[in-house]
Amino acid sequence: MASIAKDLDPKLFYDAIVHFDESDEAKELYYQVMDTPTGRKNKSGSDETVRDRILKAYGVLFCEEAGLEPGDKAGVDEVADTADRLYIGGTGYDPDHWYRMKYHFPVIDDDNYDRFAALVLADMNCGPLHDAALNDGDTLVVGEADPLHMTAQQRKNQKVKSVSFPSGGAQ
């Protein structure tokens, strides 16, 4: 099992996350990958898992204002706070472009925050968001908090930044 994450097609992992609630096989694959050791050690000296790596990457990409130090893992609060601010394409879009709702995460909590973080990173690496960035120029945009309750003018005037991986993706 230690090599499952290394040998697995990233698209299969992305599909397992997307179909997590629909399939026991998807759940099993998701948990196998997330619990796979990376061969590195955490700050505490224990074996780092793919889950740890994903939460660290999510923290680096999206949680600058949370005050995380480099190498700190994003927790449920950091993921939940950021999830409400992710758009596909650009600001001012309707709720269909709000990333969290597009992927059916009405609540981000202790049970799914790591799955949401994994979804975002897998999508940027090999999912539709990756394809949209390459083909259509759409990106993942981090906006201000509470985007669904903003007026159109507030959405238009908000501060945003695009997030992307170097070409070819990263894991």
Short mmCIF file of C-alpha atoms in Angstrom, two decimals, residues 10-130:
data_model
loop_
_atom_site.label_atom_id
_atom_site.label_comp_id
_atom_site.label_asym_id
_atom_site.label_seq_id
_atom_site.Cartn_x
_atom_site.Cartn_y
_atom_site.Cartn_z
CA PRO A 10 -3.82 11.33 -10.36
CA LYS A 11 -7.08 11.39 -12.34
CA LEU A 12 -8.25 8.25 -10.50
CA PHE A 13 -7.63 9.99 -7.19
CA TYR A 14 -9.52 13.07 -8.39
CA ASP A 15 -12.43 10.85 -9.47
CA ALA A 16 -12.41 9.06 -6.10
CA ILE A 17 -12.78 12.40 -4.32
CA VAL A 18 -15.59 13.59 -6.61
CA HIS A 19 -17.49 10.29 -6.27
CA PHE A 20 -16.73 9.82 -2.56
CA ASP A 21 -20.38 9.99 -1.45
CA GLU A 22 -21.60 7.74 -4.26
CA SER A 23 -19.28 4.76 -4.07
CA ASP A 24 -17.67 2.57 -1.43
CA GLU A 25 -14.83 1.88 -3.87
CA ALA A 26 -14.19 5.62 -4.22
CA LYS A 27 -14.13 6.01 -0.42
CA GLU A 28 -11.73 3.11 -0.07
CA LEU A 29 -9.36 4.47 -2.71
CA TYR A 30 -9.52 7.96 -1.20
CA TYR A 31 -8.62 6.70 2.28
CA GLN A 32 -5.87 4.40 0.95
CA VAL A 33 -4.21 7.28 -0.86
CA MET A 34 -4.64 9.80 1.96
CA ASP A 35 -3.19 7.42 4.57
CA THR A 36 -0.19 6.43 2.44
CA PRO A 37 3.16 7.47 3.97
CA THR A 38 5.23 9.82 1.81
CA GLY A 39 8.56 8.60 3.15
CA ARG A 40 9.18 11.87 4.99
CA LYS A 41 8.89 12.69 8.67
CA ASN A 42 6.63 15.33 10.26
CA LYS A 43 7.96 17.94 12.69
CA SER A 44 6.97 15.54 15.46
CA GLY A 45 9.08 12.76 13.92
CA SER A 46 6.14 10.60 12.84
CA ASP A 47 5.67 9.43 9.25
CA GLU A 48 4.15 12.06 6.98
CA THR A 49 1.10 10.91 4.99
CA VAL A 50 -0.38 12.15 1.74
CA ARG A 51 -3.09 13.80 3.89
CA ASP A 52 -0.40 15.75 5.78
CA ARG A 53 1.23 16.81 2.52
CA ILE A 54 -2.07 17.96 1.02
CA LEU A 55 -2.97 20.00 4.10
CA LYS A 56 0.48 21.62 4.06
CA ALA A 57 0.13 22.50 0.37
CA TYR A 58 -3.35 23.88 0.94
CA GLY A 59 -2.01 25.99 3.80
CA VAL A 60 0.72 27.41 1.58
CA LEU A 61 -1.63 28.16 -1.31
CA PHE A 62 -4.67 29.56 0.46
CA CYS A 63 -4.09 30.42 4.09
CA GLU A 64 -1.61 33.29 4.14
CA GLU A 65 -3.87 35.44 6.30
CA ALA A 66 -4.29 32.58 8.82
CA GLY A 67 -0.72 33.11 9.97
CA LEU A 68 0.45 29.59 9.26
CA GLU A 69 4.19 29.06 9.26
CA PRO A 70 5.73 27.30 6.23
CA GLY A 71 5.15 23.58 6.71
CA ASP A 72 2.10 24.01 8.96
CA LYS A 73 -0.96 22.05 7.95
CA ALA A 74 -4.23 23.82 7.25
CA GLY A 75 -6.86 22.78 9.76
CA VAL A 76 -10.62 22.67 9.55
CA ASP A 77 -10.97 26.39 10.33
CA GLU A 78 -8.46 27.50 7.69
CA VAL A 79 -10.03 25.28 5.04
CA ALA A 80 -13.59 26.30 5.96
CA ASP A 81 -12.74 30.01 5.96
CA THR A 82 -11.02 29.77 2.59
CA ALA A 83 -13.57 27.45 0.96
CA ASP A 84 -16.16 30.21 1.09
CA ARG A 85 -13.89 32.44 -0.97
CA LEU A 86 -13.01 30.22 -3.95
CA TYR A 87 -14.42 30.99 -7.39
CA ILE A 88 -13.81 29.44 -10.77
CA GLY A 89 -12.92 31.94 -13.45
CA GLY A 90 -13.24 35.35 -11.88
CA THR A 91 -15.18 37.55 -9.53
CA GLY A 92 -18.77 38.53 -9.93
CA TYR A 93 -19.88 35.12 -11.13
CA ASP A 94 -23.11 33.49 -10.05
CA PRO A 95 -23.17 30.73 -7.38
CA ASP A 96 -22.55 28.04 -10.04
CA HIS A 97 -18.99 29.35 -10.21
CA TRP A 98 -18.54 29.22 -6.43
CA TYR A 99 -16.16 26.30 -6.04
CA ARG A 100 -17.47 24.82 -2.79
CA MET A 101 -21.06 24.61 -4.01
CA LYS A 102 -20.11 23.38 -7.47
CA TYR A 103 -18.57 20.33 -5.81
CA HIS A 104 -21.41 19.84 -3.26
CA PHE A 105 -19.68 20.79 -0.04
CA PRO A 106 -22.49 22.66 1.73
CA VAL A 107 -20.55 22.43 5.01
CA ILE A 108 -16.82 22.17 5.62
CA ASP A 109 -16.19 20.43 8.94
CA ASP A 110 -13.98 17.88 10.74
CA ASP A 111 -15.37 15.09 8.55
CA ASN A 112 -14.53 16.58 5.15
CA TYR A 113 -12.06 19.47 5.33
CA ASP A 114 -9.16 17.27 4.23
CA ARG A 115 -11.25 15.89 1.35
CA PHE A 116 -12.08 19.43 0.21
CA ALA A 117 -8.39 20.41 0.33
CA ALA A 118 -7.51 17.26 -1.63
CA LEU A 119 -10.22 18.06 -4.18
CA VAL A 120 -8.90 21.56 -4.78
CA LEU A 121 -5.32 20.36 -5.26
CA ALA A 122 -6.30 17.35 -7.39
CA ASP A 123 -8.55 19.55 -9.52
CA MET A 124 -5.71 22.01 -10.09
CA ASN A 125 -3.41 19.11 -10.97
CA CYS A 126 -5.55 17.02 -13.32
CA GLY A 127 -9.27 17.84 -13.06
CA PRO A 128 -11.59 20.10 -14.99
CA LEU A 129 -10.05 23.18 -13.36
CA HIS A 130 -6.64 22.17 -14.76
#
